Structure formats: C-alpha cells, structure tokens
Amino acid sequence: MIFAANFKMNHTRASTAAYLDRLEAILKAAEYPFKVMVFPPATALQPSREWITVGVQNAYPAESGAYTGEIGLSQLAEFGIDTVLVGHSERRNLLGESQEFIAEKFGYFADKGLQIVYCVGEPLEVRESGFEAVAEYLWEQFDGIDLDYERLIVAYEPVWAIGTGRAASVEEIAATHAELRRRIGRPLLYGGSVKPSNIAEIGAVTDVDGVLVGSASLDPESFHAMMIAMAPPQV
C-alpha cells in the first residue's frame, strides 16, 4: 500500500524537517509495511529517510540551464531525490502545461531512471457528460506516456474533487480504476479530498493501491492515522 503526501505550497524547510522526523519515528517504531512518500515545496527539499521517500512536486526536463524559476536534475541530485510528480492537474490547468510538454517531461525523467508518480484526472463537466467521456479524456492524458515504465505509479485525481471537500463516490472510483487497470499494470493511487472520514472505504476499492493526499496529510499524526484506517497492520 502506497501513501503519498503532497504538501503543495505548504510547510517550510523547518516544519518539513520536523514533520519527517515525527513521521519517521512513528513508522519506525511499529515497522509498518507501508510505502510512504512526501512531496514538500522546493524550498524544503531534503534527502529521503529510511522509511520515507522524499520527492519533488515538479522539475524541468534538463540537467541544468537557463530556465528561470525551474529545478533540474543537478539540484535534485544534491538531495539524492529520484522521485517526481508529473502531470498534476494544477500544473496542467493553473500553469498551462500541455500534454506534449508533460510527455516530454515524463520521457526525460524515465530515461534518467526516476520514479514517476503520473497524475491524471477529469474536470466536472467531463464527469457529468458520462463515463465514456471520462474514459476518453483520461486516456488522452496518457498520450506519449510509456505505460510499461518499470518505475511508474499512476494517480487518478478527479479535478472536481481536489481541495473541494467532495471526494468521488466509491462507485465512481471503482469504475475509473477498473478502466485504468485494463491497460496499466503499475500501482494505481486515488487522490482528491481524501480524508480520515473516507479513506477506509476508498482503500477497500478493488484496484486502489494507495492514495495521494493533499491538505489532510499536512499533520504527521493525522496522516499516520489515515494509513492505519486504510491498511490496518496484520497482527
């Protein structure tokens, strides 16, 4: 089971370090068999811990160069980071990243051997147009993406459920993940207003291999409680 925390534009370098220290202590004490990833802001990047993989929310497909405001592989290497989010809806819709550019980023990072959490999702108007429209929209977001890449993790995040407090229903998640599973053999995460009150039922859905959590992951105790609710340790 994979639990990924996307801090977005939250936490500082100091608070991220404290967060990782606390979460690492919790996980290590109980030796939970979870795969845990944390994506802090670029200013708070630091090396991964024994029990926690630290990834980057965004990076530019280059080693270094004249790309103002961007982060390249040379900067990531300083922290030993080899995990990156690609295709998040906020990068697509708020910052204008095209599918062509997203595929370029994916290809570059895959060629360099990075672990890629690749995000797809549909807006509300597509969801309301019916499931066929949803499936078509989602598969278009895989144009240029190697679905057989060994270090690929796919995160389905309906745009209308991100930060709105409205999660997709169990039936919507099940149908969408089943559709994605038809062609994708890599882990499938669900994201979009995942919280303590709904994570257990989300985790029970077939083909949900974990979650990508936003605001509900910002407190380490709360994030850990969500892990236990979704995947209770075997006694």
PDB file of C-alpha atoms in Angstrom:
ATOM      1  CA  MET A   1       0.000   0.000   0.000  1.00  0.00           C
ATOM      2  CA  ILE A   2       1.344   3.415  -1.014  1.00  0.00           C
ATOM      3  CA  PHE A   3       0.685   6.609   0.927  1.00  0.00           C
ATOM      4  CA  ALA A   4       1.861   9.817  -0.747  1.00  0.00           C
ATOM      5  CA  ALA A   5       1.602  13.286   0.812  1.00  0.00           C
ATOM      6  CA  ASN A   6       1.580  16.313  -1.486  1.00  0.00           C
ATOM      7  CA  PHE A   7       2.260  19.425   0.585  1.00  0.00           C
ATOM      8  CA  LYS A   8       1.746  21.718  -2.424  1.00  0.00           C
ATOM      9  CA  MET A   9       2.622  25.280  -1.290  1.00  0.00           C
ATOM     10  CA  ASN A  10       2.507  24.435   2.422  1.00  0.00           C
ATOM     11  CA  HIS A  11       5.162  23.859   5.089  1.00  0.00           C
ATOM     12  CA  THR A  12       8.600  25.439   5.385  1.00  0.00           C
ATOM     13  CA  ARG A  13      12.034  23.841   5.485  1.00  0.00           C
ATOM     14  CA  ALA A  14      11.945  23.751   9.292  1.00  0.00           C
ATOM     15  CA  SER A  15       8.398  22.423   9.586  1.00  0.00           C
ATOM     16  CA  THR A  16       9.035  19.824   6.887  1.00  0.00           C
ATOM     17  CA  ALA A  17      12.102  18.559   8.740  1.00  0.00           C
ATOM     18  CA  ALA A  18      10.085  18.328  11.960  1.00  0.00           C
ATOM     19  CA  TYR A  19       7.267  16.558  10.107  1.00  0.00           C
ATOM     20  CA  LEU A  20       9.630  13.979   8.618  1.00  0.00           C
ATOM     21  CA  ASP A  21      11.324  13.402  11.978  1.00  0.00           C
ATOM     22  CA  ARG A  22       7.969  12.745  13.648  1.00  0.00           C
ATOM     23  CA  LEU A  23       6.513  10.565  10.907  1.00  0.00           C
ATOM     24  CA  GLU A  24       9.748   8.581  10.610  1.00  0.00           C
ATOM     25  CA  ALA A  25       9.693   7.892  14.362  1.00  0.00           C
ATOM     26  CA  ILE A  26       6.084   6.690  14.197  1.00  0.00           C
ATOM     27  CA  LEU A  27       6.678   4.395  11.225  1.00  0.00           C
ATOM     28  CA  LYS A  28       9.940   3.007  12.528  1.00  0.00           C
ATOM     29  CA  ALA A  29       8.570   2.219  15.983  1.00  0.00           C
ATOM     30  CA  ALA A  30       5.849  -0.026  14.578  1.00  0.00           C
ATOM     31  CA  GLU A  31       7.674  -1.196  11.420  1.00  0.00           C
ATOM     32  CA  TYR A  32       4.608  -0.702   9.254  1.00  0.00           C
ATOM     33  CA  PRO A  33       4.897  -2.252   5.786  1.00  0.00           C
ATOM     34  CA  PHE A  34       3.749   0.912   4.023  1.00  0.00           C
ATOM     35  CA  LYS A  35       5.473   2.683   1.148  1.00  0.00           C
ATOM     36  CA  VAL A  36       5.390   6.335   2.220  1.00  0.00           C
ATOM     37  CA  MET A  37       6.257   9.308   0.013  1.00  0.00           C
ATOM     38  CA  VAL A  38       6.279  13.014   0.889  1.00  0.00           C
ATOM     39  CA  PHE A  39       6.382  15.819  -1.685  1.00  0.00           C
ATOM     40  CA  PRO A  40       7.322  19.085   0.075  1.00  0.00           C
ATOM     41  CA  PRO A  41       7.781  22.512  -1.548  1.00  0.00           C
ATOM     42  CA  ALA A  42      11.022  23.001  -3.486  1.00  0.00           C
ATOM     43  CA  THR A  43      12.432  25.198  -0.711  1.00  0.00           C
ATOM     44  CA  ALA A  44      12.008  22.335   1.777  1.00  0.00           C
ATOM     45  CA  LEU A  45      13.630  19.518  -0.205  1.00  0.00           C
ATOM     46  CA  GLN A  46      15.898  17.218   1.751  1.00  0.00           C
ATOM     47  CA  PRO A  47      17.165  13.645   1.491  1.00  0.00           C
ATOM     48  CA  SER A  48      14.816  10.710   1.945  1.00  0.00           C
ATOM     49  CA  ARG A  49      14.670   8.931   5.282  1.00  0.00           C
ATOM     50  CA  GLU A  50      14.879   5.206   5.909  1.00  0.00           C
ATOM     51  CA  TRP A  51      11.084   4.881   5.978  1.00  0.00           C
ATOM     52  CA  ILE A  52      10.065   7.875   3.869  1.00  0.00           C
ATOM     53  CA  THR A  53      10.811   8.708   0.244  1.00  0.00           C
ATOM     54  CA  VAL A  54      11.055  12.462  -0.359  1.00  0.00           C
ATOM     55  CA  GLY A  55      10.049  13.502  -3.865  1.00  0.00           C
ATOM     56  CA  VAL A  56       9.739  16.742  -5.791  1.00  0.00           C
ATOM     57  CA  GLN A  57       6.406  18.245  -6.873  1.00  0.00           C
ATOM     58  CA  ASN A  58       7.795  19.461 -10.185  1.00  0.00           C
ATOM     59  CA  ALA A  59      11.046  19.564 -12.120  1.00  0.00           C
ATOM     60  CA  TYR A  60      12.211  20.728 -15.544  1.00  0.00           C
ATOM     61  CA  PRO A  61      13.404  18.121 -18.073  1.00  0.00           C
ATOM     62  CA  ALA A  62      17.043  19.186 -18.055  1.00  0.00           C
ATOM     63  CA  GLU A  63      20.180  18.705 -16.012  1.00  0.00           C
ATOM     64  CA  SER A  64      20.644  22.468 -15.635  1.00  0.00           C
ATOM     65  CA  GLY A  65      20.400  25.551 -17.844  1.00  0.00           C
ATOM     66  CA  ALA A  66      18.755  28.905 -18.481  1.00  0.00           C
ATOM     67  CA  TYR A  67      15.297  28.042 -17.139  1.00  0.00           C
ATOM     68  CA  THR A  68      14.418  30.754 -14.652  1.00  0.00           C
ATOM     69  CA  GLY A  69      12.454  29.521 -11.660  1.00  0.00           C
ATOM     70  CA  GLU A  70      12.839  25.846 -12.521  1.00  0.00           C
ATOM     71  CA  ILE A  71      14.583  22.905 -10.848  1.00  0.00           C
ATOM     72  CA  GLY A  72      16.782  20.477 -12.778  1.00  0.00           C
ATOM     73  CA  LEU A  73      18.386  17.144 -12.111  1.00  0.00           C
ATOM     74  CA  SER A  74      21.573  18.718 -10.780  1.00  0.00           C
ATOM     75  CA  GLN A  75      19.583  20.371  -7.986  1.00  0.00           C
ATOM     76  CA  LEU A  76      17.677  17.160  -7.224  1.00  0.00           C
ATOM     77  CA  ALA A  77      20.907  15.168  -7.136  1.00  0.00           C
ATOM     78  CA  GLU A  78      22.152  17.373  -4.301  1.00  0.00           C
ATOM     79  CA  PHE A  79      19.396  15.902  -2.129  1.00  0.00           C
ATOM     80  CA  GLY A  80      19.508  12.416  -3.631  1.00  0.00           C
ATOM     81  CA  ILE A  81      15.948  12.818  -4.924  1.00  0.00           C
ATOM     82  CA  ASP A  82      14.811  10.410  -7.617  1.00  0.00           C
ATOM     83  CA  THR A  83      11.008  10.662  -7.342  1.00  0.00           C
ATOM     84  CA  VAL A  84       8.922  13.267  -9.168  1.00  0.00           C
ATOM     85  CA  LEU A  85       5.259  14.174  -9.663  1.00  0.00           C
ATOM     86  CA  VAL A  86       4.341  14.666 -13.326  1.00  0.00           C
ATOM     87  CA  GLY A  87       1.042  15.788 -14.839  1.00  0.00           C
ATOM     88  CA  HIS A  88      -0.724  17.087 -11.737  1.00  0.00           C
ATOM     89  CA  SER A  89      -3.933  18.889 -12.666  1.00  0.00           C
ATOM     90  CA  GLU A  90      -2.743  22.104 -11.030  1.00  0.00           C
ATOM     91  CA  ARG A  91       0.297  22.056 -13.339  1.00  0.00           C
ATOM     92  CA  ARG A  92      -1.969  21.353 -16.299  1.00  0.00           C
ATOM     93  CA  ASN A  93      -4.831  23.715 -15.561  1.00  0.00           C
ATOM     94  CA  LEU A  94      -3.353  26.547 -13.488  1.00  0.00           C
ATOM     95  CA  LEU A  95       0.124  26.683 -15.019  1.00  0.00           C
ATOM     96  CA  GLY A  96      -0.712  25.703 -18.577  1.00  0.00           C
ATOM     97  CA  GLU A  97       1.406  22.578 -19.068  1.00  0.00           C
ATOM     98  CA  SER A  98       0.340  20.873 -22.300  1.00  0.00           C
ATOM     99  CA  GLN A  99       0.166  17.117 -22.802  1.00  0.00           C
ATOM    100  CA  GLU A 100       3.069  17.431 -25.210  1.00  0.00           C
ATOM    101  CA  PHE A 101       5.264  19.072 -22.576  1.00  0.00           C
ATOM    102  CA  ILE A 102       4.121  16.664 -19.877  1.00  0.00           C
ATOM    103  CA  ALA A 103       5.030  13.724 -22.125  1.00  0.00           C
ATOM    104  CA  GLU A 104       8.429  15.335 -22.746  1.00  0.00           C
ATOM    105  CA  LYS A 105       8.983  15.591 -19.001  1.00  0.00           C
ATOM    106  CA  PHE A 106       7.893  12.007 -18.485  1.00  0.00           C
ATOM    107  CA  GLY A 107      10.203  10.710 -21.192  1.00  0.00           C
ATOM    108  CA  TYR A 108      13.158  12.651 -19.844  1.00  0.00           C
ATOM    109  CA  PHE A 109      12.737  11.528 -16.242  1.00  0.00           C
ATOM    110  CA  ALA A 110      12.039   7.951 -17.301  1.00  0.00           C
ATOM    111  CA  ASP A 111      15.213   7.952 -19.379  1.00  0.00           C
ATOM    112  CA  LYS A 112      17.089   9.091 -16.262  1.00  0.00           C
ATOM    113  CA  GLY A 113      15.520   6.299 -14.209  1.00  0.00           C
ATOM    114  CA  LEU A 114      13.455   8.414 -11.802  1.00  0.00           C
ATOM    115  CA  GLN A 115      10.369   7.073 -10.059  1.00  0.00           C
ATOM    116  CA  ILE A 116       7.403   8.922 -11.578  1.00  0.00           C
ATOM    117  CA  VAL A 117       4.016   9.494  -9.953  1.00  0.00           C
ATOM    118  CA  TYR A 118       1.958  10.349 -13.016  1.00  0.00           C
ATOM    119  CA  CYS A 119      -1.322  12.199 -12.395  1.00  0.00           C
ATOM    120  CA  VAL A 120      -4.486  12.167 -14.497  1.00  0.00           C
ATOM    121  CA  GLY A 121      -7.991  13.459 -13.864  1.00  0.00           C
ATOM    122  CA  GLU A 122     -11.059  14.992 -15.438  1.00  0.00           C
ATOM    123  CA  PRO A 123     -12.972  18.260 -14.787  1.00  0.00           C
ATOM    124  CA  LEU A 124     -16.571  18.223 -13.575  1.00  0.00           C
ATOM    125  CA  GLU A 125     -18.091  18.942 -16.979  1.00  0.00           C
ATOM    126  CA  VAL A 126     -16.460  15.821 -18.401  1.00  0.00           C
ATOM    127  CA  ARG A 127     -17.605  13.685 -15.471  1.00  0.00           C
ATOM    128  CA  GLU A 128     -21.157  14.933 -15.957  1.00  0.00           C
ATOM    129  CA  SER A 129     -21.004  14.007 -19.659  1.00  0.00           C
ATOM    130  CA  GLY A 130     -20.903  10.306 -18.806  1.00  0.00           C
ATOM    131  CA  PHE A 131     -18.346   7.601 -18.209  1.00  0.00           C
ATOM    132  CA  GLU A 132     -17.370   7.158 -21.854  1.00  0.00           C
ATOM    133  CA  ALA A 133     -16.359  10.820 -21.950  1.00  0.00           C
ATOM    134  CA  VAL A 134     -14.377  10.375 -18.732  1.00  0.00           C
ATOM    135  CA  ALA A 135     -12.506   7.347 -20.096  1.00  0.00           C
ATOM    136  CA  GLU A 136     -11.692   9.111 -23.360  1.00  0.00           C
ATOM    137  CA  TYR A 137     -10.474  12.220 -21.515  1.00  0.00           C
ATOM    138  CA  LEU A 138      -8.256  10.212 -19.187  1.00  0.00           C
ATOM    139  CA  TRP A 139      -6.682   8.100 -21.919  1.00  0.00           C
ATOM    140  CA  GLU A 140      -5.825  11.261 -23.852  1.00  0.00           C
ATOM    141  CA  GLN A 141      -3.690  12.225 -20.845  1.00  0.00           C
ATOM    142  CA  PHE A 142      -1.583   9.131 -21.473  1.00  0.00           C
ATOM    143  CA  ASP A 143      -0.564  10.237 -24.978  1.00  0.00           C
ATOM    144  CA  GLY A 144       3.206   9.887 -25.191  1.00  0.00           C
ATOM    145  CA  ILE A 145       3.436   8.056 -21.839  1.00  0.00           C
ATOM    146  CA  ASP A 146       5.136   4.657 -21.552  1.00  0.00           C
ATOM    147  CA  LEU A 147       2.672   2.590 -19.517  1.00  0.00           C
ATOM    148  CA  ASP A 148       5.234  -0.196 -19.210  1.00  0.00           C
ATOM    149  CA  TYR A 149       7.822   2.003 -17.489  1.00  0.00           C
ATOM    150  CA  GLU A 150       9.010  -0.030 -14.508  1.00  0.00           C
ATOM    151  CA  ARG A 151       9.090   2.880 -12.022  1.00  0.00           C
ATOM    152  CA  LEU A 152       5.665   4.277 -12.941  1.00  0.00           C
ATOM    153  CA  ILE A 153       2.945   4.947 -10.372  1.00  0.00           C
ATOM    154  CA  VAL A 154      -0.351   6.379 -11.656  1.00  0.00           C
ATOM    155  CA  ALA A 155      -2.505   8.682  -9.521  1.00  0.00           C
ATOM    156  CA  TYR A 156      -6.116   9.281 -10.541  1.00  0.00           C
ATOM    157  CA  GLU A 157      -7.312  12.627  -9.171  1.00  0.00           C
ATOM    158  CA  PRO A 158     -10.657  13.939 -10.433  1.00  0.00           C
ATOM    159  CA  VAL A 159     -10.142  17.688 -10.787  1.00  0.00           C
ATOM    160  CA  TRP A 160     -13.560  18.420  -9.320  1.00  0.00           C
ATOM    161  CA  ALA A 161     -12.586  16.621  -6.083  1.00  0.00           C
ATOM    162  CA  ILE A 162      -9.217  18.278  -5.439  1.00  0.00           C
ATOM    163  CA  GLY A 163      -9.390  20.642  -2.484  1.00  0.00           C
ATOM    164  CA  THR A 164     -13.177  20.857  -2.684  1.00  0.00           C
ATOM    165  CA  GLY A 165     -14.065  18.532   0.168  1.00  0.00           C
ATOM    166  CA  ARG A 166     -16.059  16.437  -2.287  1.00  0.00           C
ATOM    167  CA  ALA A 167     -14.492  13.056  -2.970  1.00  0.00           C
ATOM    168  CA  ALA A 168     -15.592  10.789  -5.763  1.00  0.00           C
ATOM    169  CA  SER A 169     -18.033   8.100  -4.709  1.00  0.00           C
ATOM    170  CA  VAL A 170     -16.824   4.559  -4.157  1.00  0.00           C
ATOM    171  CA  GLU A 171     -18.661   3.550  -7.307  1.00  0.00           C
ATOM    172  CA  GLU A 172     -17.002   6.303  -9.368  1.00  0.00           C
ATOM    173  CA  ILE A 173     -13.559   5.399  -8.060  1.00  0.00           C
ATOM    174  CA  ALA A 174     -14.115   1.676  -8.664  1.00  0.00           C
ATOM    175  CA  ALA A 175     -15.297   2.187 -12.235  1.00  0.00           C
ATOM    176  CA  THR A 176     -12.478   4.587 -13.110  1.00  0.00           C
ATOM    177  CA  HIS A 177      -9.728   2.458 -11.581  1.00  0.00           C
ATOM    178  CA  ALA A 178     -11.110  -0.628 -13.336  1.00  0.00           C
ATOM    179  CA  GLU A 179     -10.905   1.260 -16.623  1.00  0.00           C
ATOM    180  CA  LEU A 180      -7.315   2.308 -15.935  1.00  0.00           C
ATOM    181  CA  ARG A 181      -6.388  -1.235 -14.891  1.00  0.00           C
ATOM    182  CA  ARG A 182      -7.337  -2.515 -18.335  1.00  0.00           C
ATOM    183  CA  ARG A 183      -4.054  -1.122 -19.700  1.00  0.00           C
ATOM    184  CA  ILE A 184      -1.981  -0.268 -16.644  1.00  0.00           C
ATOM    185  CA  GLY A 185      -0.188  -2.892 -14.606  1.00  0.00           C
ATOM    186  CA  ARG A 186       1.582  -0.458 -12.301  1.00  0.00           C
ATOM    187  CA  PRO A 187       0.236   0.796  -8.912  1.00  0.00           C
ATOM    188  CA  LEU A 188      -2.885   2.967  -9.063  1.00  0.00           C
ATOM    189  CA  LEU A 189      -3.426   5.668  -6.436  1.00  0.00           C
ATOM    190  CA  TYR A 190      -6.562   7.699  -5.785  1.00  0.00           C
ATOM    191  CA  GLY A 191      -6.402  11.369  -4.846  1.00  0.00           C
ATOM    192  CA  GLY A 192      -8.959  14.124  -4.373  1.00  0.00           C
ATOM    193  CA  SER A 193     -10.304  15.205  -0.972  1.00  0.00           C
ATOM    194  CA  VAL A 194      -9.038  12.029   0.692  1.00  0.00           C
ATOM    195  CA  LYS A 195      -9.534  12.435   4.443  1.00  0.00           C
ATOM    196  CA  PRO A 196      -9.832  10.363   7.630  1.00  0.00           C
ATOM    197  CA  SER A 197     -13.599  10.015   7.252  1.00  0.00           C
ATOM    198  CA  ASN A 198     -13.480   8.377   3.811  1.00  0.00           C
ATOM    199  CA  ILE A 199     -10.080   6.727   3.486  1.00  0.00           C
ATOM    200  CA  ALA A 200     -11.154   3.301   4.765  1.00  0.00           C
ATOM    201  CA  GLU A 201     -13.867   2.895   2.150  1.00  0.00           C
ATOM    202  CA  ILE A 202     -11.551   4.211  -0.579  1.00  0.00           C
ATOM    203  CA  GLY A 203      -8.889   1.721   0.470  1.00  0.00           C
ATOM    204  CA  ALA A 204     -11.384  -1.134   0.189  1.00  0.00           C
ATOM    205  CA  VAL A 205     -11.985  -0.456  -3.515  1.00  0.00           C
ATOM    206  CA  THR A 206     -10.506  -3.024  -5.887  1.00  0.00           C
ATOM    207  CA  ASP A 207      -7.542  -1.643  -7.883  1.00  0.00           C
ATOM    208  CA  VAL A 208      -6.824   1.141  -5.382  1.00  0.00           C
ATOM    209  CA  ASP A 209      -3.216   0.527  -4.369  1.00  0.00           C
ATOM    210  CA  GLY A 210      -2.833   3.653  -2.260  1.00  0.00           C
ATOM    211  CA  VAL A 211      -3.632   7.354  -2.058  1.00  0.00           C
ATOM    212  CA  LEU A 212      -2.159  10.730  -2.946  1.00  0.00           C
ATOM    213  CA  VAL A 213      -3.254  13.071  -0.147  1.00  0.00           C
ATOM    214  CA  GLY A 214      -3.206  16.864  -0.078  1.00  0.00           C
ATOM    215  CA  SER A 215      -4.274  19.004   2.878  1.00  0.00           C
ATOM    216  CA  ALA A 216      -5.211  16.036   5.073  1.00  0.00           C
ATOM    217  CA  SER A 217      -1.574  14.907   5.039  1.00  0.00           C
ATOM    218  CA  LEU A 218      -0.093  18.128   6.442  1.00  0.00           C
ATOM    219  CA  ASP A 219      -0.074  16.831  10.035  1.00  0.00           C
ATOM    220  CA  PRO A 220       2.051  13.689  10.565  1.00  0.00           C
ATOM    221  CA  GLU A 221      -0.225  12.169  13.233  1.00  0.00           C
ATOM    222  CA  SER A 222      -3.282  12.687  11.038  1.00  0.00           C
ATOM    223  CA  PHE A 223      -1.518  11.249   8.007  1.00  0.00           C
ATOM    224  CA  HIS A 224      -0.433   8.216  10.004  1.00  0.00           C
ATOM    225  CA  ALA A 225      -3.963   7.719  11.334  1.00  0.00           C
ATOM    226  CA  MET A 226      -5.168   7.625   7.740  1.00  0.00           C
ATOM    227  CA  MET A 227      -2.644   4.901   6.949  1.00  0.00           C
ATOM    228  CA  ILE A 228      -3.902   2.757   9.821  1.00  0.00           C
ATOM    229  CA  ALA A 229      -7.539   3.339   8.856  1.00  0.00           C
ATOM    230  CA  MET A 230      -6.865   2.298   5.254  1.00  0.00           C
ATOM    231  CA  ALA A 231      -4.470  -0.570   5.872  1.00  0.00           C
ATOM    232  CA  PRO A 232      -4.535  -1.876   9.463  1.00  0.00           C
ATOM    233  CA  PRO A 233      -1.304  -3.736  10.297  1.00  0.00           C
ATOM    234  CA  GLN A 234      -1.580  -7.510  10.341  1.00  0.00           C
ATOM    235  CA  VAL A 235      -1.261  -8.952  13.861  1.00  0.00           C
TER     236      VAL A 235
END
